[in-house]
Each structure stands twice: as C-alpha cells, then as structure tokens.
mmCIF file of C-alpha atoms and ligand atoms in Angstrom:
data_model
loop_
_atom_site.group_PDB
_atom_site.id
_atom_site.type_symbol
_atom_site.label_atom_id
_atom_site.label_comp_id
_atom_site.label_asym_id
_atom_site.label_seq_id
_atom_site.Cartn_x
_atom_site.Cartn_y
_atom_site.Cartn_z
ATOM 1 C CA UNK A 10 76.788 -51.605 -135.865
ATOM 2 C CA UNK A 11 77.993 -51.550 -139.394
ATOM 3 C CA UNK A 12 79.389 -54.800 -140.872
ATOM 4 C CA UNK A 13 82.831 -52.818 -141.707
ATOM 5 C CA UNK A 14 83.084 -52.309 -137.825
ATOM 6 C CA UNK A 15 81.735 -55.799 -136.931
ATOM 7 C CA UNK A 16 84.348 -57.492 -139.231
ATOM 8 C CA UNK A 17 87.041 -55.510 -137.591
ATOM 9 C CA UNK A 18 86.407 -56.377 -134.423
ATOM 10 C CA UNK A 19 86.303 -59.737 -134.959
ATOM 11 C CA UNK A 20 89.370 -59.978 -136.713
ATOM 12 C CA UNK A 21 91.061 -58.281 -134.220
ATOM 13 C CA UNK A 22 89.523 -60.454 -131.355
ATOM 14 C CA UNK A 23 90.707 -63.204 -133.075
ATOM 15 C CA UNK A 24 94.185 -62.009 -132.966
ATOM 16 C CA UNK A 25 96.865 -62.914 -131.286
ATOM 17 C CA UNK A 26 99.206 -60.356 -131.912
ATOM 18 C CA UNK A 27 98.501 -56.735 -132.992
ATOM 19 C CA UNK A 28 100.370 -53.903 -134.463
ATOM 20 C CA UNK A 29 99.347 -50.830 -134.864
ATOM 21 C CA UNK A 30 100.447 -47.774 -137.784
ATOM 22 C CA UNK A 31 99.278 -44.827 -136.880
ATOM 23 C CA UNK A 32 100.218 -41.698 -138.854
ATOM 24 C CA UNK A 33 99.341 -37.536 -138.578
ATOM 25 C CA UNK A 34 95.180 -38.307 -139.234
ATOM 26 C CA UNK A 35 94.857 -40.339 -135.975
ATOM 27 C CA UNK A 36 95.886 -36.584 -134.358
ATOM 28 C CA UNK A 37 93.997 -34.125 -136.468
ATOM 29 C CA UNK A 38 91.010 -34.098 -134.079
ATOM 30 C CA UNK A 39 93.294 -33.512 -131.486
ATOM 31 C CA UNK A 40 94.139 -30.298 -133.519
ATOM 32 C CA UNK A 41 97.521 -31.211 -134.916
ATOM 33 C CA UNK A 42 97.680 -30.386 -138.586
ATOM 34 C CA UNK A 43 98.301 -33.617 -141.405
ATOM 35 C CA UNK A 44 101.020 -33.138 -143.457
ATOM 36 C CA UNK A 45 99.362 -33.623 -146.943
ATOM 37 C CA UNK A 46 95.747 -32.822 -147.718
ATOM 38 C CA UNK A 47 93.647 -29.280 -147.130
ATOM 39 C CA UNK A 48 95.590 -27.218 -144.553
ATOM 40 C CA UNK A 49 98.670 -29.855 -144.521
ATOM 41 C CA UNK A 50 101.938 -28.583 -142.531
ATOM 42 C CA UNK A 51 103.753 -29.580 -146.120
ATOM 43 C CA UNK A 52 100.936 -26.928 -147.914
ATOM 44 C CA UNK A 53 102.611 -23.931 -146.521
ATOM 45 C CA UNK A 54 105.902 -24.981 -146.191
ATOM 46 C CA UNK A 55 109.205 -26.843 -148.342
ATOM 47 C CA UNK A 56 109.960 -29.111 -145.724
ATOM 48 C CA UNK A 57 113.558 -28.581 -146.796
ATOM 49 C CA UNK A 58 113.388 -25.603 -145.601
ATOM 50 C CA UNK A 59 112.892 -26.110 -141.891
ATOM 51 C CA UNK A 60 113.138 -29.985 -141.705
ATOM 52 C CA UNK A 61 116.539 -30.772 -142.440
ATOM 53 C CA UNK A 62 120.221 -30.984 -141.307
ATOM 54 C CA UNK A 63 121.147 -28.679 -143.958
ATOM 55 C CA UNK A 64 118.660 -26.331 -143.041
ATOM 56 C CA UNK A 65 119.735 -26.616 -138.913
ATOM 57 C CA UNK A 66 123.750 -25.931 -140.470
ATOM 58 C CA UNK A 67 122.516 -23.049 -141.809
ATOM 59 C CA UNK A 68 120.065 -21.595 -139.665
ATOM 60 C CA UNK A 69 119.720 -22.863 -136.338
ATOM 61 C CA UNK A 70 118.329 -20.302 -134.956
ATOM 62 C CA UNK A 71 115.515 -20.415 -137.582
ATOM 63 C CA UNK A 72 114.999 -24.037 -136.691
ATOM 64 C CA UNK A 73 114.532 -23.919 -133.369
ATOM 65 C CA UNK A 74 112.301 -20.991 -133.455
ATOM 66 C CA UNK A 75 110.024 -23.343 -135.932
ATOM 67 C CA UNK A 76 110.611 -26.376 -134.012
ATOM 68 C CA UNK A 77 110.208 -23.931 -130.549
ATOM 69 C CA UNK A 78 106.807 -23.097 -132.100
ATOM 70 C CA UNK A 79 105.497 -26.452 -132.576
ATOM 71 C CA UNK A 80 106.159 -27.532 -128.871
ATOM 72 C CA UNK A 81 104.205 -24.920 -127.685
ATOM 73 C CA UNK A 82 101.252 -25.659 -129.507
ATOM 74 C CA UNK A 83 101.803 -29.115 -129.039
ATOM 75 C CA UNK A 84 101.307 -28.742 -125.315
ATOM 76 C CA UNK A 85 97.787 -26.581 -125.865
ATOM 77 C CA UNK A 86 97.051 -30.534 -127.441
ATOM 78 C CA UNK A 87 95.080 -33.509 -125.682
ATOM 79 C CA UNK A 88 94.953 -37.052 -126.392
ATOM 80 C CA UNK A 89 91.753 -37.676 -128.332
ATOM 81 C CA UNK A 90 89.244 -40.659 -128.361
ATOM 82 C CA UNK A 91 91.950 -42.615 -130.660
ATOM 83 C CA UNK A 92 94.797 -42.467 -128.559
ATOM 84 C CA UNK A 93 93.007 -43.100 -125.521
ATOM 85 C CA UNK A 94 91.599 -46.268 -126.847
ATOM 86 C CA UNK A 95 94.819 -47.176 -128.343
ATOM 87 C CA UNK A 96 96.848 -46.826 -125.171
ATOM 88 C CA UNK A 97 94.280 -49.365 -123.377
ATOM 89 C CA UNK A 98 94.480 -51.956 -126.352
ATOM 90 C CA UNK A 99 98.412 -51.729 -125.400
ATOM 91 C CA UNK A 100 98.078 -51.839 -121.947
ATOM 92 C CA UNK A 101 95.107 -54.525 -121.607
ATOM 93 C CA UNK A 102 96.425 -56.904 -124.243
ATOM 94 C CA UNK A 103 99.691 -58.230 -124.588
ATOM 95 C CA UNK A 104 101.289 -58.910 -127.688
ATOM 96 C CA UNK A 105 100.201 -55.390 -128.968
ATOM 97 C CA UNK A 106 103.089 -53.239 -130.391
ATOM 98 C CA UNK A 107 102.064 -49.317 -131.497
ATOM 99 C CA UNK A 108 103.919 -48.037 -134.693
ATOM 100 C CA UNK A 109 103.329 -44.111 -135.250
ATOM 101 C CA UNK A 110 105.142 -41.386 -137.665
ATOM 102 C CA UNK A 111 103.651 -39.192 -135.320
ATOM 103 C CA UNK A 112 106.562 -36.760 -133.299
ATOM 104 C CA UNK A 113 103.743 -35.034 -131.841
ATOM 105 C CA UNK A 114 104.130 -37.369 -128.257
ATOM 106 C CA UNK A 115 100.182 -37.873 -127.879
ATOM 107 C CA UNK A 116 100.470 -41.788 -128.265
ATOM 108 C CA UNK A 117 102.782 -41.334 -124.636
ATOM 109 C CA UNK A 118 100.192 -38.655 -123.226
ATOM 110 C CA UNK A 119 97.525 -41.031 -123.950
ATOM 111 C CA UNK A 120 99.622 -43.652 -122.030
ATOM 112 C CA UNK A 121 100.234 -41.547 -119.401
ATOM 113 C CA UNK A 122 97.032 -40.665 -118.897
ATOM 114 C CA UNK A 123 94.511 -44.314 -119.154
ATOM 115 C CA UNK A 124 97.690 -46.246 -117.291
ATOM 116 C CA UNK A 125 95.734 -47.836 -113.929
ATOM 117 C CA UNK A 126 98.186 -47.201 -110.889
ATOM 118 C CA UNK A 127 99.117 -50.647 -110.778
ATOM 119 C CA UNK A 128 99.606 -50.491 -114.666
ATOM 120 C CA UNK A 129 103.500 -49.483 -116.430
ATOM 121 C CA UNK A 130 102.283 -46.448 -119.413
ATOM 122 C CA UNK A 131 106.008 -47.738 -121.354
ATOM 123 C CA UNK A 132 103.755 -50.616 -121.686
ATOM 124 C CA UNK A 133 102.029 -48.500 -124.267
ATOM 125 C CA UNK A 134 104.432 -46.217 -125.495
ATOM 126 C CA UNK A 135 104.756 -46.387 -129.261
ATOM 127 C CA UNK A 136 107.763 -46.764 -131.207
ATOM 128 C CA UNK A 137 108.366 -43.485 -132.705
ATOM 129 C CA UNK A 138 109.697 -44.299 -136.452
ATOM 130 C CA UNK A 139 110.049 -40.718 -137.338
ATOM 131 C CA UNK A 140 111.427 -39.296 -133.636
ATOM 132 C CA UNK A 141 109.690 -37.156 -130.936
ATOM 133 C CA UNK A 142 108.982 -33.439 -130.489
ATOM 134 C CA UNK A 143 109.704 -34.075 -127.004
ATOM 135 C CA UNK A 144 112.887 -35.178 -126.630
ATOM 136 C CA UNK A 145 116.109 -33.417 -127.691
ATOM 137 C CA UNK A 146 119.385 -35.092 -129.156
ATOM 138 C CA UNK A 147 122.817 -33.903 -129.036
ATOM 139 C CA UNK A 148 123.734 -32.960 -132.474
ATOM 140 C CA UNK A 149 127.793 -33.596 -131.382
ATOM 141 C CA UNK A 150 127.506 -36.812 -129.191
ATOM 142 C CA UNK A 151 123.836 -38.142 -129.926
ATOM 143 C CA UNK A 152 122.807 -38.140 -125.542
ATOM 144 C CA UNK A 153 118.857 -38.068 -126.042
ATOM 145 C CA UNK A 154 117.677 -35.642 -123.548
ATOM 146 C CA UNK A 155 114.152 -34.497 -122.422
ATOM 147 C CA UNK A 156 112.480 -32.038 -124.712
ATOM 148 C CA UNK A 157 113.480 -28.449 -123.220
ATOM 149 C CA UNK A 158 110.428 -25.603 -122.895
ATOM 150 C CA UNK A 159 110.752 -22.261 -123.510
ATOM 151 C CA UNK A 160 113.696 -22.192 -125.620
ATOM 152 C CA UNK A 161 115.279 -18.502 -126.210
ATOM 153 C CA UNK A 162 115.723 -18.657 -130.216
ATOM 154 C CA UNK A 163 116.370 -15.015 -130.447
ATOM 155 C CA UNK A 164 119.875 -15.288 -131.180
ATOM 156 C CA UNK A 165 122.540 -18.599 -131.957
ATOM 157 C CA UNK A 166 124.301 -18.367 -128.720
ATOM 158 C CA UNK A 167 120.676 -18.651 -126.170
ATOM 159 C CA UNK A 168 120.015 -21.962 -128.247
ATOM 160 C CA UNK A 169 120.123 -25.289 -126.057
ATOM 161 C CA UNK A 170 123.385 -27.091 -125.833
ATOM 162 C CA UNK A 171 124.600 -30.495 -124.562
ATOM 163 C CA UNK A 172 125.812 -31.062 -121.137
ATOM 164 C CA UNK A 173 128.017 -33.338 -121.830
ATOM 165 C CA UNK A 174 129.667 -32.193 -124.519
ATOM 166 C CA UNK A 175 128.921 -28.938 -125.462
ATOM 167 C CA UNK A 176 127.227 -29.092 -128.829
ATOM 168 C CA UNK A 177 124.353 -27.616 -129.643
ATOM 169 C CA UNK A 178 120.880 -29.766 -128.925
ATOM 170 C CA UNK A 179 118.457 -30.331 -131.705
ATOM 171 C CA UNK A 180 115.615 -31.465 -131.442
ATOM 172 C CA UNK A 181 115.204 -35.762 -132.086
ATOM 173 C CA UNK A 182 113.576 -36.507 -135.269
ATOM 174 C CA UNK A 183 114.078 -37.368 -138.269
ATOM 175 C CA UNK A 184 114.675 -35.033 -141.037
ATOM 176 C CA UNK A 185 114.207 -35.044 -144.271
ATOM 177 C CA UNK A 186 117.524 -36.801 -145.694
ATOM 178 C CA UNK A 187 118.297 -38.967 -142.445
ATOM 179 C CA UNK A 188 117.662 -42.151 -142.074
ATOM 180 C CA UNK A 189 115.619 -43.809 -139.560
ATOM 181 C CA UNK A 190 117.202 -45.493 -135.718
ATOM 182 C CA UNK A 191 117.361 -48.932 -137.209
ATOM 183 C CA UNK A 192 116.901 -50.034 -133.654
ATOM 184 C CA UNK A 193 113.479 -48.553 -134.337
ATOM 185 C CA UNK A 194 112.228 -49.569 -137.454
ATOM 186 C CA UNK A 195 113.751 -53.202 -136.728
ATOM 187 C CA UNK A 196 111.583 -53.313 -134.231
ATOM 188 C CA UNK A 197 108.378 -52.144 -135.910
ATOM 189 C CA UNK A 198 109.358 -54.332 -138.814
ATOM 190 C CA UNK A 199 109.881 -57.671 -135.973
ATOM 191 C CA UNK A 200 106.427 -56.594 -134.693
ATOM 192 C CA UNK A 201 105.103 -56.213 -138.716
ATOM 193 C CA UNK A 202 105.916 -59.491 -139.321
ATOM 194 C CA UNK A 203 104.818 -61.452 -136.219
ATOM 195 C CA UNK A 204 101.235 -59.679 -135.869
ATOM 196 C CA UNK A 205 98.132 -61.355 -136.934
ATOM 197 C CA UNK A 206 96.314 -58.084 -137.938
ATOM 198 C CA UNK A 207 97.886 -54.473 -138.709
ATOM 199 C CA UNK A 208 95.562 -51.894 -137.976
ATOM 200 C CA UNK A 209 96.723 -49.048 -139.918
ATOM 201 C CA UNK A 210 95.288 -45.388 -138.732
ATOM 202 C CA UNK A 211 95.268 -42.482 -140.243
ATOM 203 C CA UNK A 212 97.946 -42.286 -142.541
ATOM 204 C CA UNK A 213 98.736 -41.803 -146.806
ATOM 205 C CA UNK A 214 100.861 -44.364 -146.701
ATOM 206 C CA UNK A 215 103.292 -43.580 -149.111
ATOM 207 C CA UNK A 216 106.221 -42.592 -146.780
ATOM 208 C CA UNK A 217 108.613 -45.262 -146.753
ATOM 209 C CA UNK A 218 109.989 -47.119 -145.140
ATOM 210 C CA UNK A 219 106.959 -46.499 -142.509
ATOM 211 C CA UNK A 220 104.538 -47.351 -145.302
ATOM 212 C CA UNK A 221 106.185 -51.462 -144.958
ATOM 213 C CA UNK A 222 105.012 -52.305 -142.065
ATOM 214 C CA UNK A 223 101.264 -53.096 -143.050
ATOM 215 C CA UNK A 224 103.075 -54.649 -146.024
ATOM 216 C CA UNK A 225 105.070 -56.911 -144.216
ATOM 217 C CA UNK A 226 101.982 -58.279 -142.334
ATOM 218 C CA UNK A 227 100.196 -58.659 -145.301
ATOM 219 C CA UNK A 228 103.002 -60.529 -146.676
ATOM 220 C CA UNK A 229 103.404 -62.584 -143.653
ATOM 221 C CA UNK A 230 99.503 -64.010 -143.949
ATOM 222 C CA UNK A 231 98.262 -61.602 -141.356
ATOM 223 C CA UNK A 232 94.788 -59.150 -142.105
ATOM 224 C CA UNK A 233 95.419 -55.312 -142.817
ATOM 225 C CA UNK A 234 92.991 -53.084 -141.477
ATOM 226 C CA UNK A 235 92.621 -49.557 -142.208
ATOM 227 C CA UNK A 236 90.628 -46.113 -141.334
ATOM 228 C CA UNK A 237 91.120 -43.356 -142.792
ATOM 229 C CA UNK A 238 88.961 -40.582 -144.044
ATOM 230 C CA UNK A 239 89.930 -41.257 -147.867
ATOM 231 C CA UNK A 240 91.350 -44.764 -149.666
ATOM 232 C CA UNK A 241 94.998 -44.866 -149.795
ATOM 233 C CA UNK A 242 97.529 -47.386 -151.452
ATOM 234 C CA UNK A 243 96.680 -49.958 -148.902
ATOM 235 C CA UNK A 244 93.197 -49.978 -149.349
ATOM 236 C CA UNK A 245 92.935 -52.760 -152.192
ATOM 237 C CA UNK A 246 95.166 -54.898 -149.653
ATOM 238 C CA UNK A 247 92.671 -54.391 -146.670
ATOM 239 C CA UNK A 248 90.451 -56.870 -145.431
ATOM 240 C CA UNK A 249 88.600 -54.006 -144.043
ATOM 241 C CA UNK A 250 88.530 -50.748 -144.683
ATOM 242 C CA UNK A 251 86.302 -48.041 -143.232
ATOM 243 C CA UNK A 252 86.243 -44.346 -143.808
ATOM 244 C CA UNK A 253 85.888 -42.151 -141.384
ATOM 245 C CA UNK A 254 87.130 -39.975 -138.549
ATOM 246 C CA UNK A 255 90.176 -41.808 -136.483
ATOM 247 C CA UNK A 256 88.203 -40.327 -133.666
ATOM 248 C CA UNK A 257 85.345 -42.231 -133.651
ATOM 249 C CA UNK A 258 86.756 -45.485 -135.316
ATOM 250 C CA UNK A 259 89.159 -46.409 -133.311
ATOM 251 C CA UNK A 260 87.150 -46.522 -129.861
ATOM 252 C CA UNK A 261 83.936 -48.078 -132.050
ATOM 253 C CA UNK A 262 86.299 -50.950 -133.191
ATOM 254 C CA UNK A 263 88.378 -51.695 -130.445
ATOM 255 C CA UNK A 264 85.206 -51.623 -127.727
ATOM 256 C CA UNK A 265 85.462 -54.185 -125.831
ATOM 257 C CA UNK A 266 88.557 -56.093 -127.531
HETATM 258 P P1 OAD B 315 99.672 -37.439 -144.179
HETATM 259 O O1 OAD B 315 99.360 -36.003 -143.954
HETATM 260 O O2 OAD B 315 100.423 -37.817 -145.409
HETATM 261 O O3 OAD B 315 98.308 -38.281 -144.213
HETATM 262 C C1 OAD B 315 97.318 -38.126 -143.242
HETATM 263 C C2 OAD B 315 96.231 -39.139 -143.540
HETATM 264 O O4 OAD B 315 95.272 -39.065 -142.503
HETATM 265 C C3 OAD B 315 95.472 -38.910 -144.866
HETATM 266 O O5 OAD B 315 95.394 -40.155 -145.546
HETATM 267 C C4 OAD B 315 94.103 -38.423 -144.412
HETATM 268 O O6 OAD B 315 93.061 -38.875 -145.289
HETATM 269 C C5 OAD B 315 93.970 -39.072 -143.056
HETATM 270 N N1 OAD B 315 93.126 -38.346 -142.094
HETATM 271 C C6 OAD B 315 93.051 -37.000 -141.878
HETATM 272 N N2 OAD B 315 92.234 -36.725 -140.863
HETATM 273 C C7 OAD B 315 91.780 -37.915 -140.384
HETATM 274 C C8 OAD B 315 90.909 -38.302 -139.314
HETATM 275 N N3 OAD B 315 90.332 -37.404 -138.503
HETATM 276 N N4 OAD B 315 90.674 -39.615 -139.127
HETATM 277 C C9 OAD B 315 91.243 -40.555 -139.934
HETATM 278 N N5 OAD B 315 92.075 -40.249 -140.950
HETATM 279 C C10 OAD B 315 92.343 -38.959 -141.169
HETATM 280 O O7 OAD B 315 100.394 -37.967 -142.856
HETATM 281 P P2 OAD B 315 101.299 -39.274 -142.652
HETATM 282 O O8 OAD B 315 100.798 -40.404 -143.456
HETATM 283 O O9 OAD B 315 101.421 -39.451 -141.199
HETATM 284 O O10 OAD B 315 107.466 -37.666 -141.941
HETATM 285 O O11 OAD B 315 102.684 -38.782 -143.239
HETATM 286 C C11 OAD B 315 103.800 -39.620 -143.155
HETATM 287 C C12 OAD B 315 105.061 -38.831 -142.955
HETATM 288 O O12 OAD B 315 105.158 -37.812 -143.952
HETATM 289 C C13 OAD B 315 105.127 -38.054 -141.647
HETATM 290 O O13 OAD B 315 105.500 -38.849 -140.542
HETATM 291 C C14 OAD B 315 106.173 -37.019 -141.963
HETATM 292 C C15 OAD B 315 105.773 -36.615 -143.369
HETATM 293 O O14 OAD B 315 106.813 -36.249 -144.207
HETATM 294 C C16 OAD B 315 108.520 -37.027 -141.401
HETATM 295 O O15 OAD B 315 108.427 -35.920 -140.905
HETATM 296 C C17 OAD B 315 109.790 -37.810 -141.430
#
C-alpha cells in the first residue's frame, strides 16, 4: 500500500467526525462529463446560456429540452466504486455528513443501492449544495416535486407545470446567478466545521461558496484530504494528497474504515 493511502486511512480512522466534498470527478468514471478540463460540459457550452433563470424566462422550452436531455442520460448512469464506498462510510459510521456539487443523484443511487434491509439509505444521502437533476421545483410557489421522465419539450404549453399552483416546473438546481438553499450550505458548513477530517473528492475547487467547506475544517484544526487526478487550490493545505482516479481511491482508502 502506498504511504499516501496508509496516511489517509489512518487519519480517517482516527476520526471522529467526517465530511465529505465531492464534486463532478468523483462521477466521471461513471460517465458523467466534469465541467472544466478536456471534454468539460462548460467546453462546449456558455453556461449562461442554458443554466440560468434568464435563460429559462426566455426559452423554456430550450431549457427543458437541455435539462430533458441530461436526465436521460443520467439514467443510462451507475454508481461507481466511489459512491458505493462512500454510501457505506455514511451508513456504517456515524458522524459522517456527504457534501457534493454533484446534481447528477448518484450519491442517492449509491445509497439506495449498498443500504442493508435493516439499514435507512437517507442515512447516506448527501446534501446537494448545487440542487438535483432529479427533483423538480415549482418556479411560482417553490413545492419540490419528484424529477418528471419523459418530458414533451416540443412546444411551451407540453412543458411540466405545478399542481398546486399552476406554474410552470423547473427543474431544482441552482443556476448560475442564484444563490444557494441556505438551509443547505448551513448545514454543510455546521458539518465543515465540526469534522475532524474533510475528504475532498474530485473537485477544482474554486466554486464558491462549495469550495469553503474543506476551508472551514482546515480552519477549525481538522486534516484536509484530497484525490483528485491533478493538484488544485487545496492541495498545499492537504495533509494528504493523492492523485489519481476517484474510482479507485476512494474504495482503497476507506477499506475497512
Ligand atoms: P470541475 O469540472 O471544475 O472539476 C472536476 C475535478 O475532478 C478536476 O479537478 C479534475 O482533475 C477532477 N477529476 C476528473 N476526473 C477524475 C477522476 N476520475 N477521479 C478523481 N478526480 C477527477 O467540477 P466541480 O469542481 O465539481 O456548479 O465544479 C464545481 C461546480 O462548477 C459544479 O458543481 C457546477 C460548476 O459550475 C453549478 O452548476 C452550480
């Protein structure tokens, strides 16, 4: 075993309480593309363009078809190695909190799918900073609903709308220009603070205020670790930091813990 990994583990034995970042690497061997980098969604795309409340006032119908998209190849998607091995760290361990700017929902699939019958999955659902694909939101009233398949984007008047009040659904996460459920980020920042390690997966680390939670451990005394393929602005903070793939990290480091 490499000393990087040893470390790691030992540090997070050691641990009382754990919270986890995770951010779009932690998913990219589960197919879903990163946002910056080679092949990044942001590459192809001004995320103005599709990714924000001006851009739903002005074209719903081009939003959902995007957003429409996304589910669908979401669902071809499977939990890999790191968000299985997450999900049991959550569910085996108390005082383990999961952080992701992922709205791609594997975190909860990987619940779903290592919870033990006599185990509760919410136990390792993450707290979704940056929203969920699969969940809509009433853009009128705000009534989260479950994420609706198969939406008909081919004109305004087939796109989803609120039972309750009528509006039209979108779906719930956070745009650029909106800010964050501070329910949410209070949280992550509660857990940030209390935790004895952060293990930070998989993400640049320069999207704020995400980006403050391994900070605020730090701050608080506790150990930052990280993996990720490249170094990032955390990585002259971390007491360890390994490079390489999320996929085999993750399960190497938490074996056993
Ligand atoms: P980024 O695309 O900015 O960064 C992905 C990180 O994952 C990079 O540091 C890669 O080196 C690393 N990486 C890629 N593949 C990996 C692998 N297999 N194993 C380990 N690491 C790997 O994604 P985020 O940091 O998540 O916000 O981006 C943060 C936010 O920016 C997103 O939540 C999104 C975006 O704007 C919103 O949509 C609000």
């Amino acid at each position: 075993m490499s000393g990087g990994i040893e470390r790691a583990r030992q540090v997070l034995g050691d641990a009382e309480h754990i919270v986890v970042l995770t951010g779009a690497g932690v998913s990219a061997e589960s197919g879903v593309p990163t946002f910056r980098g080679a092949g990044g969604l942001w590459r192809s795309r001004r995320p103005e363009e599709l990714a924000s409340p001006e851009a739903f006032a002005r074209d719903p119908r081009l939003v959902w078809e995007w957003y429409s998209w996304r589910r669908g190849f979401l669902s071809e998607c499977a939990p890999n190695g790191a968000h299985l091995a997450l999900a049991k760290l959550a569910l085996t361990r108390d005082g383990t909190t999961l952080v992701t700017q992922n709205v791609d929902g594997l975190h909860h699939r990987a619940a779903e799918a290592v919870a033990l019958e006599e185990e509760d999955p919410a136990a390792a659902y993450p707290l979704e900073v940056h929203g969920a694909m699969h969940r809509d939101r009433c853009s009128g009233c705000g009534r989260r609903t479950a994420g609706l398949s198969g939406i008909d984007a081919s004109t305004e008047e087939t796109l989803p709308r609120c039972e309750g009040c009528g509006a039209m659904l979108r779906p719930d996460v956070v745009w650029f220009g909106e800010a964050l459920d501070p329910a949410v980020i209070g949280a992550s920042f509660t857990a940030a603070r209390h935790a004895d390690v952060c293990l930070v997966v998989g993400t640049s680390a320069v999207v704020y205020p995400a980006a403050s939670v391994p900070a605020i451990t730090h701050r608080s005394g506790g150990a930052v670790i990280e993996i990720n393929l490249e170094p990032t602005p955390l990585t002259s903070t971390a007491a360890v930091s390994l490079r390489g793939t999320a996929g085999a990290l993750v399960p190497a480091v938490l074996a056993g813990i």
